[in-house]
XYZ file of C-alpha atoms in Angstrom:
435
model
C 29.319 -4.317 8.784
C 31.230 -1.889 10.657
C 33.865 0.531 10.231
C 36.611 0.455 12.854
C 37.484 3.449 12.660
C 34.149 4.619 12.930
C 30.385 4.643 14.114
C 28.461 0.902 13.213
C 26.480 1.441 10.061
C 23.011 1.978 9.564
C 20.768 2.473 6.699
C 17.169 3.874 7.103
C 14.368 2.608 4.337
C 11.196 5.039 4.264
C 8.310 3.478 2.838
C 5.696 5.814 1.660
C 2.151 4.184 3.087
C -0.211 3.167 0.170
C 0.847 6.136 -1.533
C -0.830 7.041 -4.389
C -4.271 5.928 -2.879
C -3.314 8.187 0.762
C -2.589 11.284 -2.355
C -6.216 10.469 -3.301
C -7.424 10.424 -0.011
C -5.366 13.234 1.474
C -6.677 15.814 -1.552
C -10.425 14.581 -1.183
C -11.645 14.125 2.175
C -14.679 12.526 0.940
C -12.410 9.099 0.205
C -10.838 8.805 3.357
C -11.999 5.787 5.416
C -13.126 4.367 2.563
C -11.619 1.868 -0.071
C -9.727 3.254 -2.949
C -8.211 1.961 -5.612
C -6.111 3.575 -8.256
C -5.797 2.138 -11.495
C -8.038 2.014 -14.933
C -11.400 1.882 -14.807
C -12.162 -0.792 -17.245
C -12.535 -4.427 -16.364
C -9.132 -5.019 -18.610
C -7.448 -2.334 -16.060
C -5.340 -3.256 -13.553
C -4.795 -1.935 -9.958
C -2.097 0.472 -9.546
C -2.487 0.225 -5.754
C -4.976 0.819 -3.245
C -6.043 1.956 0.295
C -5.518 -0.047 3.019
C -9.616 -0.029 3.443
C -9.550 -2.279 0.056
C -6.832 -4.169 1.183
C -9.042 -5.869 3.394
C -10.768 -7.038 1.365
C -8.495 -9.191 -0.451
C -7.321 -6.490 -3.078
C -3.457 -5.613 -3.981
C -1.532 -3.954 -6.475
C -1.243 -5.596 -10.060
C -4.550 -7.142 -9.820
C -6.494 -7.043 -12.866
C -9.375 -4.418 -12.313
C -12.417 -6.836 -12.867
C -11.217 -9.535 -9.850
C -10.790 -6.131 -7.294
C -14.323 -5.074 -8.152
C -15.660 -8.678 -7.544
C -13.729 -8.815 -4.051
C -14.564 -5.343 -3.227
C -17.626 -3.869 -5.251
C -17.979 -0.959 -2.873
C -14.576 0.499 -3.395
C -14.422 3.829 -5.278
C -11.797 3.483 -8.298
C -9.818 6.625 -8.856
C -7.979 7.239 -12.522
C -3.955 8.493 -11.349
C -2.554 11.633 -11.321
C 0.849 10.812 -11.844
C 1.807 14.470 -11.858
C 0.674 14.861 -8.606
C 2.052 11.866 -7.166
C 5.742 13.165 -8.706
C 5.287 16.393 -7.297
C 4.567 14.900 -3.547
C 7.444 12.335 -4.438
C 9.998 15.618 -5.123
C 8.979 17.066 -2.132
C 9.711 14.141 0.220
C 13.351 13.460 -1.502
C 13.856 16.979 -0.632
C 13.059 16.786 3.083
C 14.861 13.540 3.279
C 18.394 15.367 2.317
C 17.903 18.150 5.112
C 18.976 14.907 7.344
C 21.655 13.548 5.117
C 23.329 14.296 1.624
C 23.279 10.192 1.144
C 19.659 9.885 0.093
C 19.193 6.824 -2.902
C 15.752 7.417 -4.347
C 14.723 3.652 -4.918
C 10.864 4.499 -6.279
C 8.377 7.038 -6.272
C 7.489 6.315 -2.850
C 10.455 4.528 -1.033
C 14.156 5.650 -0.635
C 17.631 4.568 1.274
C 19.365 6.660 3.238
C 23.158 6.299 5.064
C 22.186 6.709 8.717
C 25.666 6.082 10.047
C 26.959 8.548 12.726
C 23.787 11.031 12.128
C 22.839 10.594 16.112
C 25.486 13.160 16.786
C 23.559 15.649 14.780
C 19.972 14.276 15.622
C 20.454 12.449 18.981
C 19.452 8.973 19.249
C 18.084 6.455 16.077
C 14.461 6.929 17.295
C 14.503 10.745 17.538
C 15.910 10.895 13.880
C 13.045 8.357 12.885
C 10.856 10.591 14.418
C 12.087 13.392 13.026
C 11.990 12.380 9.293
C 8.507 11.151 9.763
C 7.284 14.095 11.048
C 8.923 16.140 8.448
C 7.285 13.997 6.033
C 3.919 14.772 7.262
C 4.744 18.578 7.047
C 5.921 18.585 3.328
C 3.307 16.302 2.174
C 0.459 17.791 3.995
C -0.375 14.887 5.993
C 0.839 11.529 4.255
C 2.638 8.922 6.701
C 5.225 6.426 5.955
C 6.664 3.047 7.558
C 10.573 3.273 8.455
C 13.165 0.139 9.055
C 16.563 0.750 9.804
C 19.379 -1.717 9.590
C 22.602 -2.195 9.511
C 22.733 -3.438 6.356
C 20.819 -2.410 2.657
C 18.238 -5.808 2.410
C 17.174 -6.256 5.959
C 16.442 -2.172 6.298
C 14.149 -2.532 3.256
C 12.701 -5.842 5.002
C 12.310 -3.680 8.550
C 10.547 -0.760 6.957
C 7.645 -3.756 6.215
C 7.186 -5.176 9.830
C 4.753 -2.438 11.332
C 2.913 -1.107 8.516
C 1.606 1.660 7.976
C 2.518 4.695 9.993
C 5.366 2.082 11.774
C 8.665 1.890 12.735
C 11.465 -1.008 13.149
C 15.134 -0.942 14.075
C 16.829 -3.891 13.795
C 20.541 -3.580 15.633
C 23.512 -5.430 15.021
C 23.378 -7.296 18.170
C 19.885 -8.457 16.761
C 20.216 -9.465 13.559
C 21.427 -13.089 13.646
C 18.131 -14.023 16.002
C 16.367 -12.066 13.390
C 17.486 -13.547 10.029
C 16.739 -17.150 11.399
C 13.286 -16.349 11.938
C 12.927 -15.136 8.636
C 10.929 -16.929 5.834
C 12.987 -16.944 2.855
C 10.144 -15.153 0.664
C 11.055 -11.955 2.735
C 14.342 -11.547 1.048
C 13.918 -9.004 -1.133
C 14.634 -10.248 -4.508
C 13.218 -13.819 -3.610
C 9.949 -14.720 -6.041
C 8.112 -17.775 -6.035
C 9.682 -19.799 -8.121
C 12.649 -19.482 -6.362
C 10.622 -20.072 -2.786
C 9.107 -23.183 -4.603
C 13.016 -24.266 -5.269
C 14.042 -23.401 -2.252
C 11.080 -25.264 -0.478
C 11.672 -28.414 -2.675
C 14.980 -28.764 -0.797
C 12.917 -28.468 2.699
C 14.170 -24.512 3.085
C 11.293 -22.130 4.764
C 13.500 -19.968 6.949
C 16.966 -18.619 6.450
C 17.955 -20.856 9.284
C 17.792 -23.647 6.982
C 19.179 -21.640 4.240
C 22.534 -21.612 5.796
C 22.487 -25.486 6.139
C 24.161 -25.100 2.534
C 27.514 -24.060 1.356
C 27.508 -21.194 -1.565
C 29.028 -23.522 -4.014
C 26.303 -25.476 -4.126
C 23.516 -22.100 -3.983
C 25.835 -21.039 -7.404
C 25.672 -24.491 -8.786
C 21.420 -24.450 -8.079
C 20.792 -21.050 -8.360
C 23.741 -18.954 -10.517
C 25.034 -15.959 -9.833
C 21.960 -15.205 -7.697
C 22.411 -17.826 -5.422
C 25.798 -16.352 -4.337
C 23.978 -13.267 -3.622
C 21.458 -15.596 -1.599
C 23.997 -17.171 0.338
C 25.377 -13.688 1.807
C 21.837 -12.614 2.368
C 21.575 -15.516 4.661
C 24.492 -14.401 6.964
C 23.345 -10.857 6.692
C 25.810 -9.702 4.328
C 25.047 -6.499 1.519
C 28.064 -4.819 0.823
C 25.677 -2.518 -1.176
C 26.047 1.105 -0.121
C 23.340 4.000 -0.410
C 23.917 5.526 -4.034
C 23.003 8.854 -4.535
C 23.479 8.634 -8.660
C 21.960 5.587 -10.318
C 22.611 5.375 -13.970
C 19.358 4.198 -15.921
C 19.508 0.345 -17.106
C 16.779 0.622 -19.428
C 14.324 2.636 -21.475
C 10.758 0.972 -22.543
C 7.332 1.647 -23.018
C 4.111 -0.652 -23.161
C 0.345 -0.662 -23.255
C -2.290 -2.722 -22.619
C -5.266 -2.683 -25.788
C -8.875 -2.084 -25.122
C -9.401 -5.094 -26.937
C -7.105 -8.217 -27.227
C -5.922 -8.260 -31.157
C -4.120 -10.411 -33.476
C -3.657 -7.654 -36.466
C -0.121 -7.241 -37.085
C -0.291 -4.109 -38.854
C -1.775 -2.256 -35.405
C 0.771 -4.295 -33.589
C 3.584 -2.637 -35.709
C 2.311 0.735 -35.418
C 2.244 0.785 -31.791
C 5.839 -0.359 -31.716
C 6.031 2.851 -33.949
C 4.394 4.596 -30.465
C 6.746 3.057 -28.289
C 9.876 3.592 -30.384
C 8.937 7.619 -30.679
C 8.604 7.630 -27.103
C 11.437 5.494 -25.800
C 13.921 7.011 -28.272
C 12.806 10.505 -27.762
C 13.607 9.902 -23.879
C 17.308 8.079 -24.798
C 17.751 11.219 -26.537
C 16.588 13.398 -23.983
C 18.917 11.960 -21.365
C 21.869 11.449 -23.840
C 21.476 7.443 -23.597
C 21.873 5.112 -26.264
C 21.354 1.418 -26.068
C 22.336 -1.655 -27.961
C 19.600 -4.284 -26.731
C 15.944 -3.845 -28.215
C 13.524 -5.976 -26.896
C 10.117 -6.790 -27.473
C 7.377 -7.680 -25.156
C 4.173 -9.755 -25.862
C 1.007 -10.414 -23.422
C -1.323 -12.570 -24.890
C -4.646 -12.438 -23.875
C -4.197 -15.857 -21.455
C -1.882 -13.422 -19.733
C 1.226 -15.507 -20.664
C 4.445 -13.371 -21.114
C 7.224 -13.379 -23.691
C 10.066 -11.483 -24.420
C 12.631 -11.605 -27.559
C 15.591 -9.464 -28.165
C 17.930 -8.095 -30.104
C 21.446 -6.784 -29.489
C 22.827 -4.879 -32.028
C 26.403 -4.125 -33.074
C 26.457 -0.085 -32.398
C 24.394 1.986 -29.496
C 21.437 3.402 -31.327
C 18.786 6.335 -30.073
C 17.314 6.398 -33.633
C 13.278 6.135 -33.292
C 13.098 4.571 -36.741
C 16.444 2.034 -36.153
C 14.594 0.889 -32.644
C 11.242 0.580 -34.458
C 12.707 -1.889 -37.008
C 14.205 -3.577 -35.155
C 11.409 -4.307 -32.845
C 9.243 -5.124 -36.164
C 11.729 -7.629 -37.074
C 11.396 -9.397 -33.708
C 7.684 -9.306 -34.053
C 7.751 -10.765 -37.634
C 9.349 -13.611 -36.244
C 7.014 -14.101 -33.362
C 4.267 -16.604 -33.879
C 0.872 -15.352 -32.400
C -1.109 -18.112 -31.439
C -3.588 -16.645 -29.006
C -4.835 -12.897 -29.399
C -2.623 -9.978 -27.816
C -3.623 -8.349 -24.878
C -0.061 -6.270 -24.344
C 2.751 -5.085 -26.163
C 6.279 -3.290 -24.959
C 9.125 -2.457 -26.480
C 12.289 -1.434 -24.739
C 16.088 -0.319 -25.088
C 19.117 -1.485 -22.732
C 22.781 -1.998 -22.936
C 23.536 1.593 -22.196
C 26.669 0.494 -20.324
C 28.161 -0.743 -23.695
C 31.313 0.763 -25.392
C 29.227 3.737 -27.064
C 30.079 3.656 -30.575
C 31.151 7.209 -32.824
C 27.726 8.988 -34.042
C 27.057 8.084 -37.571
C 28.759 10.286 -40.750
C 27.522 10.197 -44.123
C 30.139 8.865 -46.525
C 32.027 7.003 -43.882
C 30.523 3.932 -45.261
C 30.397 0.628 -43.334
C 32.372 -0.934 -41.307
C 33.285 -4.928 -41.007
C 30.452 -6.785 -39.749
C 28.294 -3.433 -39.462
C 24.591 -4.051 -39.493
C 23.501 -0.599 -39.866
C 24.119 1.619 -42.595
C 26.206 4.612 -41.487
C 24.277 6.932 -43.604
C 20.701 5.375 -42.877
C 21.827 6.212 -39.253
C 22.896 9.771 -40.101
C 19.836 10.594 -42.156
C 17.371 9.169 -39.436
C 19.557 11.029 -36.479
C 19.395 13.997 -38.086
C 15.393 13.953 -38.840
C 14.993 12.893 -34.926
C 17.056 15.917 -33.934
C 14.641 18.197 -36.099
C 11.373 16.748 -34.637
C 12.503 16.948 -31.058
C 13.463 20.631 -31.228
C 9.836 21.531 -33.027
C 8.181 19.192 -30.152
C 10.620 20.878 -27.262
C 9.079 24.251 -28.974
C 5.340 23.799 -29.652
C 4.619 20.809 -27.635
C 4.595 16.934 -28.401
C 2.010 16.885 -31.132
C 3.147 19.464 -32.838
C 4.434 16.670 -35.877
C 3.878 13.178 -35.809
C 5.202 10.999 -37.914
C 2.796 9.119 -40.973
C 2.570 5.684 -39.167
C 0.650 7.222 -36.191
C -1.988 9.241 -37.509
C -4.314 5.780 -37.471
C -3.816 6.175 -33.486
C -6.589 8.187 -32.890
C -7.511 7.005 -29.451
C -5.851 8.306 -26.799
C -6.112 5.338 -24.769
C -3.932 3.525 -27.453
C -1.083 5.732 -26.846
C 1.723 4.178 -24.586
C 0.418 3.941 -20.878
C 4.210 3.895 -19.274
C 7.200 4.849 -20.370
C 10.428 3.599 -17.554
C 13.518 4.863 -17.222
C 15.015 1.964 -15.410
C 16.232 3.704 -12.850
C 13.432 3.325 -10.439
C 12.744 7.069 -9.574
C 10.511 8.151 -12.503
C 6.422 7.939 -11.853
C 4.794 5.094 -13.748
C 2.398 2.598 -12.977
C 3.512 -0.666 -12.044
C 3.663 -3.541 -14.462
C 0.616 -5.566 -14.539
C 2.455 -8.859 -14.109
C 4.196 -7.547 -10.484
C 2.839 -5.974 -7.495
C 5.696 -6.397 -5.672
C 8.774 -4.172 -5.413
C 10.936 -7.026 -5.491
C 11.588 -8.177 -9.045
C 11.243 -11.294 -8.987
C 15.058 -13.318 -9.280
C 17.023 -10.252 -8.616
C 19.377 -10.060 -6.432
């Protein structure tokens, strides 16, 4: 990935070290050097992240809190302060832009930077990286990061993990092939447990072994992801550093204090989720066609069900009704531990706003008059909440949700740049089976 008219490409991946836990240790000196776990304090909670002292006991992100306590009974458990993390994340991203305008936040605690040609401004790459690390320490008050640099994006991410914590690993073009050949396939971002097992069934454990297979075979075996995986094995990744990334989905979910089969309660939770998701969609100017219900049972088995509408929507009631239909069609063989609701399909061609009196279009599943009324109600509620606060007015269905813990615990805008509690079922930053 080099340009004949310019310097060789170089991408930097900056990854904060145990970000949430490190913030807690920085702000509270009594926690320094002690095993710290950030997450819910109840046994039904999960670990958001943990300090390196806790990791030596086997604790890791997304682990059930009851397991983490058993592994490390002396750990200090701290509830996350997500506004504080967002504040520091903003300072970090702003500092990175002092070095290059081409910065892509990948999540609250990691970012990519296009460092191609920056040697002319900051000297050798090693000096640039040292300057970035020093700047982050300064703007955060003491937090460290690990940095990886490579000619392509996915390798930069792998490199940032090589010498964690507070480490640096620079991979240059002439060393790429040897580095890749020795790499376990599970280290490639996006390769999850299922893919690793499938590759092992083929006798593949390293990238060198993966290179034996043709792109046609990889596509037949793994679909489009197989082609992307083939490209990664050759050290190719055409993705650029994107300074602007559009959201692909909006979702909310929560874990209950007790497992339940109470469908009335589950519907009320769907209304709470629809309220949060719909409000966020309207605030950002998004509308989506696909509504997705997520349910996790008491044995941690998880299923999702989706329905795609003929028009993109953002109305709370429409999102809620669609979620309820999906729930009504779903058997509940076991009590439910978690329920979530999301909207996606933003890239579909936007439909016209519904106007009263326009009637139903051919094949239209949504009533334009009903949708127009819902949009008007949402606009009024959004305006009141903007002026008087989020709790100023509530829908009647939500009055019975008396306890704060029953509110949605996270809302995700799908951009990877918001502050959210990590999903219960995946502690890895690389989502399973995603190219």
